[in-house]
CSV table of C-alpha atoms and ligand atoms in Angstrom, one decimal:
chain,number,residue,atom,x,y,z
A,26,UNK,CA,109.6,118.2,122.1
A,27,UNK,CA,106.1,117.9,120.8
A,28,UNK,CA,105.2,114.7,119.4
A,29,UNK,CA,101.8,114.5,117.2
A,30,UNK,CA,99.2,111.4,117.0
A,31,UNK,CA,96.6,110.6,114.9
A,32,UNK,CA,93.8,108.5,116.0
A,33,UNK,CA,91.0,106.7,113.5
A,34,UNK,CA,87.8,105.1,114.5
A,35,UNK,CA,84.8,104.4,113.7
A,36,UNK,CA,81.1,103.0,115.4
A,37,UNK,CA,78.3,102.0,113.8
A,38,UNK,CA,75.4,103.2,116.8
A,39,UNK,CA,72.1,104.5,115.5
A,40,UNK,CA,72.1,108.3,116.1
A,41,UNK,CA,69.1,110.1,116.2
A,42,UNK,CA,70.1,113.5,115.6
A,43,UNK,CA,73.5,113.3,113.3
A,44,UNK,CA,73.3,117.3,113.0
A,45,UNK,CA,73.9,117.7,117.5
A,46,UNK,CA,76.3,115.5,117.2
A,47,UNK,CA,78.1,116.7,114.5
A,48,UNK,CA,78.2,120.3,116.2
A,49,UNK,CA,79.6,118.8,119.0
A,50,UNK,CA,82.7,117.1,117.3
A,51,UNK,CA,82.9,119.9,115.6
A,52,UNK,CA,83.5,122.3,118.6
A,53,UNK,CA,85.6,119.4,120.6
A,54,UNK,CA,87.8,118.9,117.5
A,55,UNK,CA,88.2,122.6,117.0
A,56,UNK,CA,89.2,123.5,120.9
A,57,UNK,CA,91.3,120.6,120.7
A,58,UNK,CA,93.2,121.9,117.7
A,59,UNK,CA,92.9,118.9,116.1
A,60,UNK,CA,92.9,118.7,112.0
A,61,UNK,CA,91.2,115.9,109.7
A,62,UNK,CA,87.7,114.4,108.7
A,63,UNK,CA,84.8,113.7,111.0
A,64,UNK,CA,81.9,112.1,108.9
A,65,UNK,CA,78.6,111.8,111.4
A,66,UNK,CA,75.5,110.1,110.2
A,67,UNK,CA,72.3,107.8,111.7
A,68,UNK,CA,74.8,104.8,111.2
A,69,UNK,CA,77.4,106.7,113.4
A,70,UNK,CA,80.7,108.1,113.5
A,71,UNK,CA,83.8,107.7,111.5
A,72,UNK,CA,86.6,110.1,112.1
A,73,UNK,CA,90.4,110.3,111.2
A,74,UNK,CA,92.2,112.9,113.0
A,75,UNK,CA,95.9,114.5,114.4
A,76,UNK,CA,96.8,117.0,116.4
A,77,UNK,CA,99.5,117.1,119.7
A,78,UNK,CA,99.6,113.9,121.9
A,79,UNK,CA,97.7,115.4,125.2
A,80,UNK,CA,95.3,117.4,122.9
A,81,UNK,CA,94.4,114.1,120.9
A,82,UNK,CA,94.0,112.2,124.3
A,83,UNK,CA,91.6,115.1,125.6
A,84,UNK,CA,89.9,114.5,122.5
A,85,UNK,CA,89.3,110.8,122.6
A,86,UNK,CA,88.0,111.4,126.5
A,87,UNK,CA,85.6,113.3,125.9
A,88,UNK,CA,84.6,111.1,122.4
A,89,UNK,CA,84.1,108.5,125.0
A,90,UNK,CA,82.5,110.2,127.6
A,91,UNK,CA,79.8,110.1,125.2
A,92,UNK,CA,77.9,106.9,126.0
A,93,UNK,CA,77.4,105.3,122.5
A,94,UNK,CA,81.3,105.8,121.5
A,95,UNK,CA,82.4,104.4,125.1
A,96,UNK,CA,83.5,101.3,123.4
A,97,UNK,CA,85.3,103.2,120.2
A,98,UNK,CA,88.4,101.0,118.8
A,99,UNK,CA,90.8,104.1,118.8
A,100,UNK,CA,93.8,103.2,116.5
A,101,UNK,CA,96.7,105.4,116.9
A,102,UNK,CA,99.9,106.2,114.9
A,103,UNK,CA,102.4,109.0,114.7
A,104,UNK,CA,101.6,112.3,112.3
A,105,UNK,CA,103.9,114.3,111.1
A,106,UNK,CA,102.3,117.4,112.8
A,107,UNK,CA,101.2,118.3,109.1
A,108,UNK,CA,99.1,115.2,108.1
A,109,UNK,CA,95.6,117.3,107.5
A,110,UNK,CA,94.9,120.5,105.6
A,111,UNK,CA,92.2,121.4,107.9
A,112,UNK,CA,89.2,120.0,110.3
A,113,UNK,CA,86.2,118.9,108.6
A,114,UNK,CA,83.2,117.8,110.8
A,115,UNK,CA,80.2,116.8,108.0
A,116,UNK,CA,77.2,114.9,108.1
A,117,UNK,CA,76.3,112.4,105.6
A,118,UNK,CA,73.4,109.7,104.6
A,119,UNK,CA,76.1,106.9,104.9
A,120,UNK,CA,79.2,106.7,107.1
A,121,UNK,CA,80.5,104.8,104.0
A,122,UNK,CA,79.0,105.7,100.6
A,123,UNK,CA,78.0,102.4,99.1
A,124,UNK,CA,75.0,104.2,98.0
A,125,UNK,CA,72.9,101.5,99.5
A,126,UNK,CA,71.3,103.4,103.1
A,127,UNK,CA,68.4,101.5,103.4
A,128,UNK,CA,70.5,98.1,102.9
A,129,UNK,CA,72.2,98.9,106.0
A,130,UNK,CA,70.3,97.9,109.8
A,131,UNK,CA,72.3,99.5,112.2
A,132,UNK,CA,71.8,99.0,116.1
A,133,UNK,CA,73.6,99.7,119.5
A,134,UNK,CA,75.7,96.7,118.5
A,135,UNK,CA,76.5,97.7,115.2
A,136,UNK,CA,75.9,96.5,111.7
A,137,UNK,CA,73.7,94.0,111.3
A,138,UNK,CA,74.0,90.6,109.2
A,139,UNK,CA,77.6,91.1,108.2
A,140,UNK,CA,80.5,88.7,107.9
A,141,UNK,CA,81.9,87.5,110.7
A,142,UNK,CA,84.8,89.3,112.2
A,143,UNK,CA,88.2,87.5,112.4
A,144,UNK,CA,90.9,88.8,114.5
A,145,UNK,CA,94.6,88.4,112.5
A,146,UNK,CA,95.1,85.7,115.0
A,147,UNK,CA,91.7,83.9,113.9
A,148,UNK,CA,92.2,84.8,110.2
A,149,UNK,CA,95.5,82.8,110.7
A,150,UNK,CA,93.9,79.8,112.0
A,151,UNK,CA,91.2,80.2,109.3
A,152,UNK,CA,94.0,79.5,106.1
A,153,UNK,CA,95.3,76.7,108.6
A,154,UNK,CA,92.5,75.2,108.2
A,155,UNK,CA,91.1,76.0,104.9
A,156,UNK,CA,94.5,76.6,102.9
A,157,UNK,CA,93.9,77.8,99.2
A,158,UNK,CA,90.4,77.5,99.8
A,159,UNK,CA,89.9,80.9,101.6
A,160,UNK,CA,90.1,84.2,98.9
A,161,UNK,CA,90.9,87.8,100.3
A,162,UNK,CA,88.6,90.1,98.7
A,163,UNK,CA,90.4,93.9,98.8
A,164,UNK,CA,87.6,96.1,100.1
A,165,UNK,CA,89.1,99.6,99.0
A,166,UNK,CA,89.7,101.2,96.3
A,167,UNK,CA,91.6,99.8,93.1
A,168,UNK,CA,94.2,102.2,93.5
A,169,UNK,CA,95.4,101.3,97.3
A,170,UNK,CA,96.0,97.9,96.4
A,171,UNK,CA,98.8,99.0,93.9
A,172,UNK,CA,100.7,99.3,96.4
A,173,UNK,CA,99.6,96.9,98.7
A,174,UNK,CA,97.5,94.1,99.8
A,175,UNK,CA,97.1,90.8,100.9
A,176,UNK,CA,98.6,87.6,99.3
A,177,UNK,CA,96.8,86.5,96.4
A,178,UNK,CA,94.0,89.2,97.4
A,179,UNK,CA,91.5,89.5,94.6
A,180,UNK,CA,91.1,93.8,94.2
A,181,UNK,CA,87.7,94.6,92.4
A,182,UNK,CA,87.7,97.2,89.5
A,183,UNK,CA,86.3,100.1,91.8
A,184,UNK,CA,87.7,104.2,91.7
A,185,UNK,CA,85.1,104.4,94.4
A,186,UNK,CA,83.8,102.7,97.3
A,187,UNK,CA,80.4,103.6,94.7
A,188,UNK,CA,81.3,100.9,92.7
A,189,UNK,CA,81.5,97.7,94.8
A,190,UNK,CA,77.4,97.3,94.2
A,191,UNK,CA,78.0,96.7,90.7
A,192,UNK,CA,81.1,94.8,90.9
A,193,UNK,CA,79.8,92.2,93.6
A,194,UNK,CA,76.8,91.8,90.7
A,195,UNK,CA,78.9,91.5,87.9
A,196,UNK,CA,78.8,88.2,87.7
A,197,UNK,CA,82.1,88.0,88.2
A,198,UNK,CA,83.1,86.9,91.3
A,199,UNK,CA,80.7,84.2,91.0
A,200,UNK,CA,83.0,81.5,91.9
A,201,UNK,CA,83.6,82.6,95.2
A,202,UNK,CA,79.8,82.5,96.0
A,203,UNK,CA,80.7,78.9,98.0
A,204,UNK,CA,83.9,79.8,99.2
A,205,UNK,CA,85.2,81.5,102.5
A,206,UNK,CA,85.8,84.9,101.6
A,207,UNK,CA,87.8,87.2,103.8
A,208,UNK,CA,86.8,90.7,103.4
A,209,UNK,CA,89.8,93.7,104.2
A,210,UNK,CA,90.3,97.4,104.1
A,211,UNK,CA,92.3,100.1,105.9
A,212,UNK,CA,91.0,99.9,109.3
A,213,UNK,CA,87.7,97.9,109.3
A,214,UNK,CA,84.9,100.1,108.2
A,215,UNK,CA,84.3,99.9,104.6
A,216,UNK,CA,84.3,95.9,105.5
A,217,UNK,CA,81.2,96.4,107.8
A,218,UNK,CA,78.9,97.7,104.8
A,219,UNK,CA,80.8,95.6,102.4
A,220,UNK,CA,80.2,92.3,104.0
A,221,UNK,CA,76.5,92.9,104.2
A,222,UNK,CA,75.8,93.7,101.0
A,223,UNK,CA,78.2,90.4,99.8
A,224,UNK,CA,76.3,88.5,101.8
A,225,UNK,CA,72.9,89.4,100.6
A,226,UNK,CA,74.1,89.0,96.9
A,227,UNK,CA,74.9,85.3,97.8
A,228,UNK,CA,78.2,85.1,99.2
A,229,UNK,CA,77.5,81.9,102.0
A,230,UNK,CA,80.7,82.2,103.6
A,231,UNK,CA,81.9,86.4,104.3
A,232,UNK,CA,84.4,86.9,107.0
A,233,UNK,CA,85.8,91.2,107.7
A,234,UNK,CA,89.3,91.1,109.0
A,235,UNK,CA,88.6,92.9,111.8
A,236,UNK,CA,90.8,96.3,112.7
A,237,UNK,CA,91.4,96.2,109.3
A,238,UNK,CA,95.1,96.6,108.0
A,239,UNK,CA,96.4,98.2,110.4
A,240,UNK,CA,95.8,96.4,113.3
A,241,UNK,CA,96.9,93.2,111.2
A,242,UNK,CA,100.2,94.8,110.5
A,243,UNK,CA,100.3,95.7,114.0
A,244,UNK,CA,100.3,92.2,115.0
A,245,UNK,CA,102.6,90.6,112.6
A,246,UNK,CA,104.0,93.7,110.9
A,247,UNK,CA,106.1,92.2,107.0
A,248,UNK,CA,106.0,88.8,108.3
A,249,UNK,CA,102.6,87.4,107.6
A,250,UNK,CA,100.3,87.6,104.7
A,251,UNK,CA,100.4,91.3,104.3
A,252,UNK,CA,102.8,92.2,101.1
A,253,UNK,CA,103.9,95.9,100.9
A,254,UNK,CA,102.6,99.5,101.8
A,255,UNK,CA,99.1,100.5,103.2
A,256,UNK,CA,98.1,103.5,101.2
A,257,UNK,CA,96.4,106.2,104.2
A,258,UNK,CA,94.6,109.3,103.5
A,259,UNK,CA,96.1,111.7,105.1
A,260,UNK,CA,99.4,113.6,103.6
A,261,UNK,CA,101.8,111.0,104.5
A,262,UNK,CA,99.4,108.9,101.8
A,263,UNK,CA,101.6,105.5,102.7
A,264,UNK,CA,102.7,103.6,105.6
A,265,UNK,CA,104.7,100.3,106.5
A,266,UNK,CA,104.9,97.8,109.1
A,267,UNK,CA,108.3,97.9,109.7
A,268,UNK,CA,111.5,97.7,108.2
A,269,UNK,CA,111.8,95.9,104.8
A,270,UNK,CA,108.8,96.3,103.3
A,271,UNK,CA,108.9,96.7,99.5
A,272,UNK,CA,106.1,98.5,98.0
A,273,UNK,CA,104.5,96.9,95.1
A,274,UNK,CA,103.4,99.8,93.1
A,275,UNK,CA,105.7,100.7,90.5
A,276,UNK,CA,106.7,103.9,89.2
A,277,UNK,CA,105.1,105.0,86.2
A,278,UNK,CA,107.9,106.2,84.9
A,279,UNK,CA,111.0,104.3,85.8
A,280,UNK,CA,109.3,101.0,87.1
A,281,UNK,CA,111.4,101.2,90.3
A,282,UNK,CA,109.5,99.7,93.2
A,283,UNK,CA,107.6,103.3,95.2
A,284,UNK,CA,104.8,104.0,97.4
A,285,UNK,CA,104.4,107.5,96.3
A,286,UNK,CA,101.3,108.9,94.6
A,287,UNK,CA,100.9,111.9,92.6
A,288,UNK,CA,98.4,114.0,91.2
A,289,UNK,CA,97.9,113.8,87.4
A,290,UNK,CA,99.2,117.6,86.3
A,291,UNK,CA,95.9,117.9,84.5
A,292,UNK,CA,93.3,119.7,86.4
A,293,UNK,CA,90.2,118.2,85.1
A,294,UNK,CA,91.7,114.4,86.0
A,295,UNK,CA,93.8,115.0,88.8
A,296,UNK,CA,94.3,111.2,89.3
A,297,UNK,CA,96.5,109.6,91.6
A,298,UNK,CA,99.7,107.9,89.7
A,299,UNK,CA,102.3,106.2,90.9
A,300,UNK,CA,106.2,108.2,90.8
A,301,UNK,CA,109.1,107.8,92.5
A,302,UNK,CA,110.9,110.4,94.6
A,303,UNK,CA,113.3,110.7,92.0
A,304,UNK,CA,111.5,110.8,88.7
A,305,UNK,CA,109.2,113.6,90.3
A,306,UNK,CA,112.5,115.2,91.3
A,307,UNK,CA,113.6,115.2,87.5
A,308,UNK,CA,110.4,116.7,86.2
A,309,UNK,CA,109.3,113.6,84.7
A,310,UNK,CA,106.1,112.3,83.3
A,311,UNK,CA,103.1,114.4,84.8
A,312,UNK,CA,100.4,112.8,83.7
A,313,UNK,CA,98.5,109.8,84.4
A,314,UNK,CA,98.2,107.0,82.0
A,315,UNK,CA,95.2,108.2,81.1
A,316,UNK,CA,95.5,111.4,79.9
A,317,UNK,CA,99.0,110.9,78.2
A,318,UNK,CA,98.4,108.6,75.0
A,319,UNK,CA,100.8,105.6,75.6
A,320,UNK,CA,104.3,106.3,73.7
A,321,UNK,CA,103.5,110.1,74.6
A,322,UNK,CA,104.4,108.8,78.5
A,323,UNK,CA,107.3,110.0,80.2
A,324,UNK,CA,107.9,113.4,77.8
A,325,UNK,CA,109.9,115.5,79.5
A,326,UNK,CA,107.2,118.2,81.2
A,327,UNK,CA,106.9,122.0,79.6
A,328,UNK,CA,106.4,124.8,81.6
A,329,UNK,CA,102.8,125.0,81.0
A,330,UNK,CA,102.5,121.1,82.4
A,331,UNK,CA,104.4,121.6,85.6
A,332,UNK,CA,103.3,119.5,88.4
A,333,UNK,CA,101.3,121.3,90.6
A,334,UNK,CA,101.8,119.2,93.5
B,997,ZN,ZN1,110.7,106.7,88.8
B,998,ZN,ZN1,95.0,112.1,84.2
């Protein structure tokens, strides 16, 4: 019985040569037989990827045999066996695109001048002692927090991780400019950068949950702070910690409570919407709010609009 992991990581290390590297993830990924996304830069590494159990441990061996990754923070959870269309191994100017390289001092012990990280354990005994006072501050984008996020988590207005520069100068979080802010996001890295560039823009007080979500919902799974699903790019798109956690996206047809995205049917938007299992069994509403004028919403499809999912 073959059972299939996936592993994410990431480490900020400078690398001088990105493009080496990347050929060599490339050709220990692809031997493996391992599928997902391997993003190399000068910052460092950031992969997500699944394959068979003893194939994904050879993997991450030889990852760490490497001397800069030897300390990787290798998160694992179970695939399906069908999680990734195919391997992708790609260098980039940014492991995370903030569009702000130059903003970003990188050395062998990581980013420099970001928040402070905060285990779950310490993030707990943070809101002990600061109650109301501390704010989450969702580091993804707007559309994972629909179905998920921290208690009383403020979620910028970003589609892309592009965005955050102009939202943290908006103006509009200026409030929390004095206040201990808690930065979060899937598994720690977008929090790195994030922080950083809070920080810079005035922010006195920027903590990064460190591990992210998912090593927060491995320690205290539905019974902490953490309300609903974690939305994960690979095809399984959602996951929960546990048994009886209700998703708080709703379905854009039906309003029933659902963690499942869908593609708007229209090619040229192809946004993710929220649909339940059921509504996208019945053919219902295809397109995203966007591109279906409200009233129009939930018109039974024609052929011409099938889903293409
Ligand atoms: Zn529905
Ligand atoms: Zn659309």
């Amino acid at each position: 019985m073959s059972l299939t992991k996936i592993v994410l990581f990431y480490v900020f290390t400078p690398l001088s040569d990105p493009e080496a590297v990347r050929l060599w993830q490339h050709a220990l990924a692809e031997g493996c037989g391992l599928k997902g996304r391997v993003i190399v830069s000068h910052q460092g590494i950031n992969a997500t990827l699944g394959g068979e159990i003893d194939d994904v441990k050879r993997y991450v061996r030889s990852t760490r045999s490497y001397a800069p990754f030897r300390d990787a923070d290798i998160k694992w959870s179970t695939g399906t066996g069908d999680d990734f269309p195919r391997l992708s191994v790609k260098v980039r100017p940014e492991l995370v695109t903030f569009h702000a390289p130059d903003e970003i001092t990188v050395t062998a012990d990581g980013v420099q001048g970001g928040g402070e990280h905060l285990t779950p354990g310490r993030l707990h005994r943070l809101i002990e002692e600061r109650g109301d006072e501390v704010v989450f501050f969702d580091g993804r984008n707007a559309m994972e927090a629909q179905i998920g996020r921290f208690k009383g988590a403020i979620v910028p207005d970003t589609d892309t991780t592009r965005d955050f520069i102009a939202e943290i100068e908006s103006g509009r979080y200026a409030e929390l400019k004095d206040r201990p802010v808690v930065t979060y996001c899937t598994g720690g890295i977008r929090c790195e950068v994030l922080s950083v560039l809070m920080k810079n823009r005035g922010f006195s007080e920027v903590y990064q949950l460190e591990g992210g979500i998912v090593r927060y919902g491995e320690s205290f799974g539905n019974s902490g702070l953490w309300d609903g699903s974690l939305y994960v790019f690979d095809k399984r798109m959602h996951m929960e910690f546990g048994e009886g956690a209700e998703s708080l996206g709703r379905c854009a047809e039906c309003a029933k409570p659902t963690p499942l995205f869908v593609n708007c049917a229209n090619e040229e938007c192809r946004k993710l919407f929220l649909r339940c299992a059921a509504c996208t069994e019945s053919g219902l509403h295809p397109h995203c709010g966007e591109c279906v004028p409200a009233g129009a919403a939930g018109s039974a499809i024609t052929g011409a609009e099938a889903p293409s999912r």
